[in-house]
CSV table of C-alpha atoms in Angstrom, one decimal:
chain,number,residue,atom,x,y,z
A,1,MET,CA,-79.7,105.2,192.2
A,2,THR,CA,-79.4,107.1,195.5
A,3,ASN,CA,-76.4,108.7,197.2
A,4,SER,CA,-76.2,105.9,199.8
A,5,ASP,CA,-76.5,103.3,197.2
A,6,ASP,CA,-73.7,104.8,195.1
A,7,GLN,CA,-71.8,105.1,198.3
A,8,ALA,CA,-72.5,101.5,199.0
A,9,ALA,CA,-71.3,100.6,195.5
A,10,ARG,CA,-68.1,102.4,195.6
A,11,ALA,CA,-67.3,100.9,198.9
A,12,ASP,CA,-68.1,97.2,197.6
A,13,SER,CA,-66.0,97.9,194.5
A,14,PRO,CA,-62.3,96.9,194.1
A,15,GLN,CA,-61.3,100.3,194.1
A,16,GLY,CA,-63.0,101.2,197.4
A,17,TYR,CA,-61.8,98.2,199.1
A,18,GLN,CA,-58.9,98.7,201.5
A,19,VAL,CA,-57.2,96.1,203.7
A,20,PRO,CA,-57.2,97.0,207.6
A,21,ALA,CA,-54.0,98.1,209.0
A,22,THR,CA,-52.5,95.5,211.2
A,23,ARG,CA,-51.4,97.2,214.4
A,24,LEU,CA,-48.1,95.7,215.8
A,25,PRO,CA,-47.8,95.1,219.8
A,26,GLU,CA,-45.8,98.2,221.2
A,27,ARG,CA,-42.9,96.3,222.2
A,28,ASN,CA,-42.3,94.7,218.4
A,29,GLN,CA,-42.6,98.0,216.6
A,30,ALA,CA,-39.4,99.5,215.0
A,31,SER,CA,-39.1,102.5,217.7
A,32,ARG,CA,-38.2,99.9,220.4
A,33,LYS,CA,-34.8,100.3,219.4
A,34,LYS,CA,-34.6,103.9,220.7
A,35,ARG,CA,-36.6,103.0,223.6
A,36,TRP,CA,-33.9,100.4,224.4
A,37,ILE,CA,-30.9,102.6,223.9
A,38,GLY,CA,-32.6,105.3,226.3
A,39,ILE,CA,-33.2,102.6,228.8
A,40,ASN,CA,-29.6,101.4,228.7
A,41,CYS,CA,-28.1,104.8,228.9
A,42,PHE,CA,-30.5,105.8,231.9
A,43,ALA,CA,-29.4,102.3,233.7
A,44,PHE,CA,-25.9,103.2,233.1
A,45,VAL,CA,-26.0,106.7,234.4
A,46,VAL,CA,-27.7,105.1,237.5
A,47,SER,CA,-24.9,102.4,238.1
A,48,CYS,CA,-22.3,105.2,237.9
A,49,LEU,CA,-24.0,106.9,240.6
A,50,LEU,CA,-24.6,103.9,242.7
A,51,LEU,CA,-21.3,101.8,242.2
A,52,PRO,CA,-19.1,104.4,244.1
A,53,LEU,CA,-21.5,104.7,246.8
A,54,PHE,CA,-21.8,101.0,247.5
A,55,ALA,CA,-18.1,100.7,246.8
A,56,ILE,CA,-17.1,103.1,249.6
A,57,ALA,CA,-19.7,101.9,251.9
A,58,MET,CA,-18.6,98.3,251.7
A,59,MET,CA,-14.7,99.4,252.3
A,60,PHE,CA,-15.5,101.2,255.2
A,61,GLY,CA,-17.8,98.7,256.6
A,62,LEU,CA,-15.0,96.1,256.1
A,63,ASP,CA,-12.1,98.0,257.0
A,64,GLY,CA,-12.7,97.2,260.9
A,65,LEU,CA,-12.8,93.8,260.3
A,66,HIS,CA,-9.7,93.8,258.4
A,67,ILE,CA,-7.7,95.7,261.1
A,68,SER,CA,-9.1,93.4,263.9
A,69,LEU,CA,-7.9,90.2,262.4
A,70,ALA,CA,-4.4,88.7,263.7
A,71,ASN,CA,-1.1,89.6,261.6
A,72,SER,CA,-1.5,85.5,260.4
A,73,GLN,CA,-4.8,86.2,258.9
A,74,HIS,CA,-4.2,89.5,257.2
A,75,GLN,CA,-3.6,87.9,253.8
A,76,LEU,CA,-6.6,85.8,254.0
A,77,ALA,CA,-8.5,88.9,255.2
A,78,THR,CA,-6.9,91.1,252.3
A,79,GLY,CA,-8.4,88.7,249.6
A,80,PHE,CA,-11.8,88.8,251.3
A,81,VAL,CA,-11.8,92.4,251.8
A,82,LEU,CA,-10.7,92.8,248.0
A,83,LEU,CA,-13.6,90.4,247.0
A,84,ALA,CA,-16.3,91.7,249.1
A,85,SER,CA,-15.2,95.4,248.4
A,86,VAL,CA,-15.4,95.1,244.8
A,87,GLY,CA,-17.7,92.1,244.1
A,88,LEU,CA,-20.7,93.0,246.5
A,89,PRO,CA,-21.2,96.7,244.9
A,90,ILE,CA,-20.9,95.3,241.2
A,91,PHE,CA,-23.4,92.7,242.0
A,92,THR,CA,-25.9,95.0,243.6
A,93,THR,CA,-25.5,97.5,241.0
A,94,ILE,CA,-25.7,95.3,238.0
A,95,TYR,CA,-29.0,93.9,239.9
A,96,LEU,CA,-30.4,97.2,240.2
A,97,ALA,CA,-29.6,98.5,236.7
A,98,SER,CA,-31.2,95.1,235.4
A,99,MET,CA,-34.3,95.9,237.1
A,100,LEU,CA,-34.5,99.2,235.1
A,101,GLN,CA,-34.0,97.4,232.0
A,102,TRP,CA,-36.6,94.8,232.9
A,103,VAL,CA,-39.4,97.6,231.8
A,104,VAL,CA,-38.7,96.5,228.1
A,105,THR,CA,-41.5,94.2,228.6
A,106,ARG,CA,-43.5,93.2,231.7
A,107,GLU,CA,-44.1,89.7,230.7
A,108,ILE,CA,-40.7,88.2,231.8
A,109,LYS,CA,-39.7,87.6,235.6
A,110,TRP,CA,-37.8,90.2,236.9
A,111,GLN,CA,-36.4,88.1,239.5
A,112,SER,CA,-34.6,85.6,237.1
A,113,TRP,CA,-33.8,88.5,234.9
A,114,SER,CA,-31.9,90.5,237.3
A,115,LEU,CA,-30.4,87.9,239.4
A,116,LYS,CA,-29.1,86.1,236.2
A,117,SER,CA,-27.6,89.3,235.1
A,118,ALA,CA,-26.1,90.3,238.4
A,119,THR,CA,-24.3,86.9,238.7
A,120,VAL,CA,-22.8,86.9,235.2
A,121,GLY,CA,-21.9,90.2,235.0
A,122,THR,CA,-20.3,90.4,238.4
A,123,SER,CA,-18.3,87.0,237.7
A,124,ALA,CA,-17.1,88.4,234.3
A,125,LEU,CA,-16.1,91.9,235.8
A,126,LEU,CA,-14.3,90.3,238.9
A,127,THR,CA,-12.3,87.7,236.4
A,128,SER,CA,-11.4,90.5,234.3
A,129,THR,CA,-10.4,92.7,237.0
A,130,LEU,CA,-7.9,89.8,238.7
A,131,VAL,CA,-6.5,89.4,235.1
A,132,MET,CA,-5.7,93.1,234.9
A,133,LEU,CA,-4.3,93.3,238.5
A,134,LEU,CA,-2.0,90.2,238.1
A,135,LEU,CA,-0.8,90.5,234.5
A,136,PRO,CA,0.8,93.2,233.0
A,137,ILE,CA,-2.0,94.1,230.6
A,138,ASN,CA,-2.4,97.5,229.0
A,139,SER,CA,-5.4,98.7,231.2
A,140,GLU,CA,-7.0,100.9,228.7
A,141,LEU,CA,-7.6,98.4,225.9
A,142,PHE,CA,-8.3,95.6,228.3
A,143,SER,CA,-11.0,98.1,230.0
A,144,LEU,CA,-12.4,98.3,226.4
A,145,LEU,CA,-12.5,94.3,225.9
A,146,THR,CA,-13.8,94.0,229.8
A,147,PHE,CA,-16.9,96.1,228.9
A,148,GLY,CA,-17.5,94.7,225.8
A,149,PHE,CA,-17.1,91.0,227.1
A,150,THR,CA,-19.4,91.7,230.3
A,151,SER,CA,-22.0,93.6,228.4
A,152,CYS,CA,-22.2,90.8,226.0
A,153,LEU,CA,-22.6,88.1,228.5
A,154,ILE,CA,-25.4,90.1,230.3
A,155,SER,CA,-27.4,91.0,227.3
A,156,VAL,CA,-27.0,87.2,226.0
A,157,VAL,CA,-28.6,86.0,229.5
A,158,GLN,CA,-31.3,88.8,229.1
A,159,TRP,CA,-32.1,87.7,225.3
A,160,LEU,CA,-32.9,84.1,226.5
A,161,GLU,CA,-35.8,85.9,228.5
A,162,LEU,CA,-36.8,88.3,225.9
A,163,ARG,CA,-37.0,85.7,222.9
A,164,LYS,CA,-40.0,84.2,224.7
A,165,THR,CA,-42.0,87.1,224.3
A,166,ILE,CA,-40.4,89.3,221.8
A,167,ASP,CA,-39.7,88.9,217.9
A,168,GLN,CA,-36.2,89.6,216.7
A,169,ALA,CA,-34.8,90.0,220.4
A,170,TRP,CA,-31.2,89.6,219.3
A,171,HIS,CA,-31.4,93.3,218.5
A,172,TRP,CA,-31.3,93.7,222.4
A,173,ILE,CA,-28.0,91.9,222.1
A,174,VAL,CA,-26.6,94.5,219.8
A,175,VAL,CA,-28.2,97.3,221.4
A,176,THR,CA,-27.1,96.5,225.1
A,177,THR,CA,-23.5,95.6,224.1
A,178,LEU,CA,-22.9,98.6,222.1
A,179,ALA,CA,-24.5,101.2,224.5
A,180,TRP,CA,-22.7,99.6,227.6
A,181,THR,CA,-19.3,99.4,225.8
A,182,THR,CA,-19.4,102.7,224.3
A,183,LEU,CA,-20.5,104.5,227.4
A,184,GLY,CA,-18.4,102.4,229.6
A,185,THR,CA,-15.2,103.1,227.5
A,186,LEU,CA,-15.8,107.0,227.5
A,187,VAL,CA,-16.7,107.3,231.3
A,188,ILE,CA,-15.2,104.5,233.2
A,189,GLY,CA,-13.2,102.3,230.9
A,190,PHE,CA,-9.9,104.4,231.0
A,191,GLY,CA,-9.8,104.9,234.7
A,192,LEU,CA,-10.9,101.3,235.5
A,193,GLY,CA,-7.3,100.1,236.1
A,194,GLN,CA,-6.2,103.5,237.9
A,195,GLY,CA,-9.4,103.4,240.2
A,196,LEU,CA,-8.9,99.4,241.5
A,197,ALA,CA,-5.0,99.6,241.6
A,198,PRO,CA,-5.1,101.0,245.2
A,199,LEU,CA,-7.1,98.1,246.3
A,200,SER,CA,-4.1,95.7,245.5
A,201,ASP,CA,-2.2,97.3,248.1
A,202,TRP,CA,-4.5,96.2,251.0
């Protein structure tokens, strides 16, 4: 028997048979959790840079409208300016941050992903902010609950899109909620009440 025949025999034997390795799509590999953490951390940093800029620009832009209204309209103007100064920057920031998170997979519609995330996140944050301003609540503890509640709602909305194309997409809810709650509490959470308090005097 020649060497080539011997090699063929060994390859065809049970000992020489090997099952071809199945390569999972990149988005379904175990390393995706690390990438998701990095994506969420990057989106959070961008949000921290954009939100103050949007808020300052909005307050300056609406300040002239607030002053020009008659005294009888000041109460209505105050509510409008407060809502616009807080709501619009938050909505825009969440929308842009969600566009960054959208890179987890290109198979979802980024318009739906970002718009739903921004709408749900803004509604949750505004509701929590109004509750914190109107009721005697411990601002530090409530800030922690606010970030947890808001990030969880946003991640659930995003999960509804991810589960169409990604296996075990519920991991996204866990990663996003923990990342944003932890970073938000450390960086912004404890100062959220103090930072928004001056707006209540308008």
